[in-house]
PDB file of C-alpha atoms in Angstrom:
ATOM      1  CA  MET A   1       0.000   0.000   0.000  1.00  0.00           C
ATOM      2  CA  PRO A   2       1.557   3.356  -1.016  1.00  0.00           C
ATOM      3  CA  ASP A   3       2.153   6.015   1.593  1.00  0.00           C
ATOM      4  CA  ARG A   4      -0.462   8.709   1.728  1.00  0.00           C
ATOM      5  CA  VAL A   5       0.666  11.989   0.191  1.00  0.00           C
ATOM      6  CA  ARG A   6       0.947  14.638   2.863  1.00  0.00           C
ATOM      7  CA  PRO A   7      -0.413  18.034   1.865  1.00  0.00           C
ATOM      8  CA  SER A   8       1.902  20.957   2.225  1.00  0.00           C
ATOM      9  CA  PRO A   9       1.047  23.587   4.849  1.00  0.00           C
ATOM     10  CA  ALA A  10       0.108  25.944   2.006  1.00  0.00           C
ATOM     11  CA  ASP A  11      -2.240  23.333   0.502  1.00  0.00           C
ATOM     12  CA  GLU A  12      -3.822  22.714   3.892  1.00  0.00           C
ATOM     13  CA  GLY A  13      -4.388  26.451   4.421  1.00  0.00           C
ATOM     14  CA  PHE A  14      -5.857  26.775   0.952  1.00  0.00           C
ATOM     15  CA  ARG A  15      -8.133  23.770   1.565  1.00  0.00           C
ATOM     16  CA  LYS A  16      -9.490  25.262   4.791  1.00  0.00           C
ATOM     17  CA  GLU A  17     -10.110  28.628   3.172  1.00  0.00           C
ATOM     18  CA  LEU A  18     -11.791  26.993   0.158  1.00  0.00           C
ATOM     19  CA  LEU A  19     -14.044  24.902   2.411  1.00  0.00           C
ATOM     20  CA  SER A  20     -15.111  28.049   4.282  1.00  0.00           C
ATOM     21  CA  VAL A  21     -16.458  29.689   1.105  1.00  0.00           C
ATOM     22  CA  LEU A  22     -18.407  26.665  -0.184  1.00  0.00           C
ATOM     23  CA  PRO A  23     -21.719  27.636   1.503  1.00  0.00           C
ATOM     24  CA  HIS A  24     -21.448  31.131  -0.006  1.00  0.00           C
ATOM     25  CA  LEU A  25     -20.661  29.672  -3.428  1.00  0.00           C
ATOM     26  CA  ARG A  26     -23.686  27.392  -3.202  1.00  0.00           C
ATOM     27  CA  ALA A  27     -26.002  30.269  -2.305  1.00  0.00           C
ATOM     28  CA  PHE A  28     -24.655  32.298  -5.236  1.00  0.00           C
ATOM     29  CA  ALA A  29     -24.946  29.349  -7.629  1.00  0.00           C
ATOM     30  CA  ARG A  30     -28.494  28.625  -6.460  1.00  0.00           C
ATOM     31  CA  GLY A  31     -29.478  32.232  -7.043  1.00  0.00           C
ATOM     32  CA  LEU A  32     -27.885  32.309 -10.494  1.00  0.00           C
ATOM     33  CA  SER A  33     -29.302  29.035 -11.738  1.00  0.00           C
ATOM     34  CA  GLY A  34     -32.520  28.662  -9.775  1.00  0.00           C
ATOM     35  CA  ARG A  35     -31.906  24.914  -9.454  1.00  0.00           C
ATOM     36  CA  SER A  36     -30.265  23.238  -6.478  1.00  0.00           C
ATOM     37  CA  ASP A  37     -28.970  20.279  -8.512  1.00  0.00           C
ATOM     38  CA  PHE A  38     -27.306  22.537 -11.078  1.00  0.00           C
ATOM     39  CA  ALA A  39     -26.024  24.790  -8.274  1.00  0.00           C
ATOM     40  CA  ASP A  40     -24.334  21.807  -6.619  1.00  0.00           C
ATOM     41  CA  ASP A  41     -22.689  20.888  -9.927  1.00  0.00           C
ATOM     42  CA  LEU A  42     -21.488  24.466 -10.397  1.00  0.00           C
ATOM     43  CA  VAL A  43     -20.004  24.599  -6.896  1.00  0.00           C
ATOM     44  CA  GLN A  44     -18.286  21.258  -7.335  1.00  0.00           C
ATOM     45  CA  GLU A  45     -16.756  22.315 -10.641  1.00  0.00           C
ATOM     46  CA  ALA A  46     -15.699  25.700  -9.230  1.00  0.00           C
ATOM     47  CA  ALA A  47     -14.044  23.993  -6.239  1.00  0.00           C
ATOM     48  CA  ILE A  48     -12.185  21.613  -8.538  1.00  0.00           C
ATOM     49  CA  LYS A  49     -11.027  24.477 -10.751  1.00  0.00           C
ATOM     50  CA  ALA A  50      -9.955  26.504  -7.715  1.00  0.00           C
ATOM     51  CA  TRP A  51      -7.997  23.572  -6.278  1.00  0.00           C
ATOM     52  CA  THR A  52      -6.337  22.921  -9.630  1.00  0.00           C
ATOM     53  CA  ALA A  53      -5.346  26.587  -9.887  1.00  0.00           C
ATOM     54  CA  ARG A  54      -4.333  26.979  -6.218  1.00  0.00           C
ATOM     55  CA  GLU A  55      -0.786  27.980  -7.191  1.00  0.00           C
ATOM     56  CA  ARG A  56      -2.215  31.092  -8.867  1.00  0.00           C
ATOM     57  CA  TYR A  57      -4.139  32.141  -5.738  1.00  0.00           C
ATOM     58  CA  GLN A  58      -2.334  34.711  -3.628  1.00  0.00           C
ATOM     59  CA  ALA A  59      -2.730  33.944   0.069  1.00  0.00           C
ATOM     60  CA  GLY A  60      -4.288  36.820   1.953  1.00  0.00           C
ATOM     61  CA  THR A  61      -6.384  38.023  -0.969  1.00  0.00           C
ATOM     62  CA  ASN A  62     -10.163  37.621  -1.212  1.00  0.00           C
ATOM     63  CA  MET A  63     -10.861  33.882  -1.637  1.00  0.00           C
ATOM     64  CA  ARG A  64     -14.617  34.514  -1.929  1.00  0.00           C
ATOM     65  CA  ALA A  65     -14.214  36.960  -4.796  1.00  0.00           C
ATOM     66  CA  TRP A  66     -11.746  34.659  -6.559  1.00  0.00           C
ATOM     67  CA  THR A  67     -13.965  31.582  -6.277  1.00  0.00           C
ATOM     68  CA  PHE A  68     -17.126  33.537  -7.169  1.00  0.00           C
ATOM     69  CA  ALA A  69     -15.418  34.656 -10.384  1.00  0.00           C
ATOM     70  CA  ILE A  70     -14.479  31.048 -11.155  1.00  0.00           C
ATOM     71  CA  LEU A  71     -18.060  29.894 -10.524  1.00  0.00           C
ATOM     72  CA  ARG A  72     -19.538  32.741 -12.570  1.00  0.00           C
ATOM     73  CA  ASN A  73     -17.261  32.039 -15.525  1.00  0.00           C
ATOM     74  CA  HIS A  74     -18.108  28.336 -15.418  1.00  0.00           C
ATOM     75  CA  TYR A  75     -21.828  29.139 -15.197  1.00  0.00           C
ATOM     76  CA  LEU A  76     -21.621  31.406 -18.252  1.00  0.00           C
ATOM     77  CA  SER A  77     -19.673  28.738 -20.153  1.00  0.00           C
ATOM     78  CA  GLU A  78     -22.346  26.172 -19.307  1.00  0.00           C
ATOM     79  CA  LEU A  79     -25.076  28.544 -20.505  1.00  0.00           C
ATOM     80  CA  ARG A  80     -23.287  29.125 -23.801  1.00  0.00           C
ATOM     81  CA  ARG A  81     -22.725  25.410 -24.257  1.00  0.00           C
ATOM     82  CA  SER A  82     -26.339  24.515 -23.470  1.00  0.00           C
ATOM     83  CA  ARG A  83     -27.622  27.147 -25.907  1.00  0.00           C
ATOM     84  CA  ARG A  84     -25.564  25.530 -28.651  1.00  0.00           C
ATOM     85  CA  GLN A  85     -26.946  22.106 -27.767  1.00  0.00           C
ATOM     86  CA  THR A  86     -30.646  22.968 -27.880  1.00  0.00           C
ATOM     87  CA  ASP A  87     -33.095  25.138 -29.727  1.00  0.00           C
ATOM     88  CA  LEU A  88     -35.159  25.623 -26.570  1.00  0.00           C
ATOM     89  CA  ASP A  89     -37.348  28.710 -26.555  1.00  0.00           C
ATOM     90  CA  GLU A  90     -36.000  30.633 -23.546  1.00  0.00           C
ATOM     91  CA  GLY A  91     -39.316  32.422 -23.002  1.00  0.00           C
ATOM     92  CA  ALA A  92     -41.210  29.133 -22.899  1.00  0.00           C
ATOM     93  CA  ALA A  93     -38.662  27.635 -20.522  1.00  0.00           C
ATOM     94  CA  GLU A  94     -38.911  30.668 -18.243  1.00  0.00           C
ATOM     95  CA  ARG A  95     -42.720  30.386 -18.142  1.00  0.00           C
ATOM     96  CA  MET A  96     -42.512  26.670 -17.307  1.00  0.00           C
ATOM     97  CA  LEU A  97     -39.886  27.054 -14.581  1.00  0.00           C
ATOM     98  CA  VAL A  98     -41.093  30.208 -12.837  1.00  0.00           C
ATOM     99  CA  MET A  99     -43.956  29.972 -10.400  1.00  0.00           C
ATOM    100  CA  GLU A 100     -46.233  32.992 -10.219  1.00  0.00           C
ATOM    101  CA  ALA A 101     -46.147  34.792  -6.876  1.00  0.00           C
ATOM    102  CA  ASP A 102     -49.132  34.381  -4.571  1.00  0.00           C
ATOM    103  CA  GLN A 103     -50.381  37.933  -3.968  1.00  0.00           C
ATOM    104  CA  GLU A 104     -52.790  36.858  -1.259  1.00  0.00           C
ATOM    105  CA  GLY A 105     -50.359  34.974   0.953  1.00  0.00           C
ATOM    106  CA  PRO A 106     -47.469  36.232   3.032  1.00  0.00           C
ATOM    107  CA  LEU A 107     -44.128  36.803   1.404  1.00  0.00           C
ATOM    108  CA  HIS A 108     -42.065  33.599   1.486  1.00  0.00           C
ATOM    109  CA  LEU A 109     -38.544  32.785   0.534  1.00  0.00           C
ATOM    110  CA  ASP A 110     -39.951  30.867  -2.449  1.00  0.00           C
ATOM    111  CA  ASP A 111     -41.567  34.091  -3.649  1.00  0.00           C
ATOM    112  CA  MET A 112     -38.209  35.861  -3.538  1.00  0.00           C
ATOM    113  CA  GLU A 113     -36.505  32.991  -5.337  1.00  0.00           C
ATOM    114  CA  SER A 114     -39.196  33.029  -8.000  1.00  0.00           C
ATOM    115  CA  ALA A 115     -38.899  36.812  -8.332  1.00  0.00           C
ATOM    116  CA  LEU A 116     -35.115  36.564  -8.684  1.00  0.00           C
ATOM    117  CA  GLN A 117     -35.523  34.135 -11.564  1.00  0.00           C
ATOM    118  CA  LYS A 118     -37.715  36.679 -13.376  1.00  0.00           C
ATOM    119  CA  LEU A 119     -34.912  39.244 -13.463  1.00  0.00           C
ATOM    120  CA  ALA A 120     -32.628  39.700 -16.432  1.00  0.00           C
ATOM    121  CA  PRO A 121     -29.544  37.528 -15.781  1.00  0.00           C
ATOM    122  CA  GLU A 122     -27.090  40.398 -15.346  1.00  0.00           C
ATOM    123  CA  ARG A 123     -29.399  42.118 -12.830  1.00  0.00           C
ATOM    124  CA  ARG A 124     -29.978  38.870 -10.922  1.00  0.00           C
ATOM    125  CA  GLU A 125     -26.230  38.324 -10.743  1.00  0.00           C
ATOM    126  CA  ALA A 126     -25.633  41.896  -9.538  1.00  0.00           C
ATOM    127  CA  VAL A 127     -28.209  41.794  -6.751  1.00  0.00           C
ATOM    128  CA  LEU A 128     -26.954  38.371  -5.643  1.00  0.00           C
ATOM    129  CA  LEU A 129     -23.351  39.564  -5.479  1.00  0.00           C
ATOM    130  CA  VAL A 130     -24.053  42.843  -3.676  1.00  0.00           C
ATOM    131  CA  GLY A 131     -27.261  42.130  -1.786  1.00  0.00           C
ATOM    132  CA  ALA A 132     -27.067  38.465  -0.890  1.00  0.00           C
ATOM    133  CA  SER A 133     -23.338  37.753  -0.884  1.00  0.00           C
ATOM    134  CA  GLY A 134     -22.192  41.009   0.701  1.00  0.00           C
ATOM    135  CA  PHE A 135     -19.603  42.033  -1.868  1.00  0.00           C
ATOM    136  CA  SER A 136     -18.898  45.726  -2.280  1.00  0.00           C
ATOM    137  CA  TYR A 137     -19.847  47.315  -5.592  1.00  0.00           C
ATOM    138  CA  GLU A 138     -16.155  47.376  -6.479  1.00  0.00           C
ATOM    139  CA  GLU A 139     -15.692  43.660  -5.742  1.00  0.00           C
ATOM    140  CA  ALA A 140     -18.904  42.718  -7.553  1.00  0.00           C
ATOM    141  CA  ALA A 141     -17.890  44.773 -10.593  1.00  0.00           C
ATOM    142  CA  GLU A 142     -14.526  43.006 -10.663  1.00  0.00           C
ATOM    143  CA  ILE A 143     -16.194  39.574 -10.443  1.00  0.00           C
ATOM    144  CA  ALA A 144     -18.674  40.450 -13.200  1.00  0.00           C
ATOM    145  CA  GLY A 145     -16.058  42.177 -15.333  1.00  0.00           C
ATOM    146  CA  CYS A 146     -17.915  45.484 -15.661  1.00  0.00           C
ATOM    147  CA  PRO A 147     -17.451  49.097 -14.509  1.00  0.00           C
ATOM    148  CA  ILE A 148     -18.560  50.027 -10.974  1.00  0.00           C
ATOM    149  CA  GLY A 149     -21.212  52.390 -12.352  1.00  0.00           C
ATOM    150  CA  THR A 150     -22.717  49.572 -14.386  1.00  0.00           C
ATOM    151  CA  MET A 151     -22.806  47.362 -11.296  1.00  0.00           C
ATOM    152  CA  LYS A 152     -24.509  50.087  -9.251  1.00  0.00           C
ATOM    153  CA  SER A 153     -27.056  50.588 -12.029  1.00  0.00           C
ATOM    154  CA  ARG A 154     -27.758  46.866 -12.303  1.00  0.00           C
ATOM    155  CA  VAL A 155     -28.274  46.539  -8.549  1.00  0.00           C
ATOM    156  CA  ALA A 156     -30.579  49.566  -8.404  1.00  0.00           C
ATOM    157  CA  ARG A 157     -32.637  48.329 -11.348  1.00  0.00           C
ATOM    158  CA  ALA A 158     -32.766  44.789  -9.950  1.00  0.00           C
ATOM    159  CA  ARG A 159     -34.031  46.060  -6.605  1.00  0.00           C
ATOM    160  CA  ALA A 160     -36.702  48.164  -8.313  1.00  0.00           C
ATOM    161  CA  ASP A 161     -37.711  45.203 -10.508  1.00  0.00           C
ATOM    162  CA  LEU A 162     -37.904  42.915  -7.465  1.00  0.00           C
ATOM    163  CA  ALA A 163     -40.093  45.418  -5.615  1.00  0.00           C
ATOM    164  CA  ARG A 164     -42.490  45.600  -8.581  1.00  0.00           C
ATOM    165  CA  ILE A 165     -42.621  41.818  -8.946  1.00  0.00           C
ATOM    166  CA  LEU A 166     -43.150  41.203  -5.228  1.00  0.00           C
ATOM    167  CA  ASP A 167     -45.787  43.944  -5.029  1.00  0.00           C
ATOM    168  CA  GLY A 168     -47.705  42.147  -7.753  1.00  0.00           C
ATOM    169  CA  GLU A 169     -47.373  44.928 -10.306  1.00  0.00           C
ATOM    170  CA  GLY A 170     -46.658  42.438 -13.046  1.00  0.00           C
ATOM    171  CA  SER A 171     -43.569  40.793 -14.330  1.00  0.00           C
ATOM    172  CA  VAL A 172     -40.377  42.337 -15.546  1.00  0.00           C
ATOM    173  CA  GLU A 173     -39.332  41.863 -19.141  1.00  0.00           C
ATOM    174  CA  VAL A 174     -36.431  39.447 -19.104  1.00  0.00           C
ATOM    175  CA  LYS A 175     -33.781  40.135 -21.709  1.00  0.00           C
ATOM    176  CA  ALA A 176     -30.053  40.309 -21.706  1.00  0.00           C
ATOM    177  CA  ARG A 177     -28.443  43.673 -22.302  1.00  0.00           C
ATOM    178  CA  LYS A 178     -24.867  44.791 -22.670  1.00  0.00           C
ATOM    179  CA  ALA A 179     -25.135  47.413 -19.930  1.00  0.00           C
ATOM    180  CA  GLY A 180     -27.676  48.087 -17.235  1.00  0.00           C
TER     181      GLY A 180
END
């Protein structure tokens, strides 16, 4: 039986730091994708990619921001790949997967999750990074690869859209835009 490979102190430190961000990554992935099974796959792939690239990580920098960027990039790659593999009507898929909010009942977490899925993807991502994950506008803009002003605009518009959706004032038109 071969001897077990002993991790270096740097690897052990990296492993502990990576493990500490996994719950945050899962919450972000769940918000982006709207599906817990896909979110788990995204987190697993992001963790593998982070571990593989651990030599490029600079100890003492923001592990959460680094791993969120890895997860986001993998998510976008998966979206591009799935769009090439199917001719699925995105509008029809959105209508099938999104549950209408119950205006008569109290506000539930499911209502918020449903409302988040009605947002344009770049707005959903922005409000998840800043609102739910606690990143500063600067950090979120770096993760998303956009100017700070664009990030602030996306968050403001996402919050306004969410308020309208949750107040029952109708749905928000979902479409991807370059900015905003």
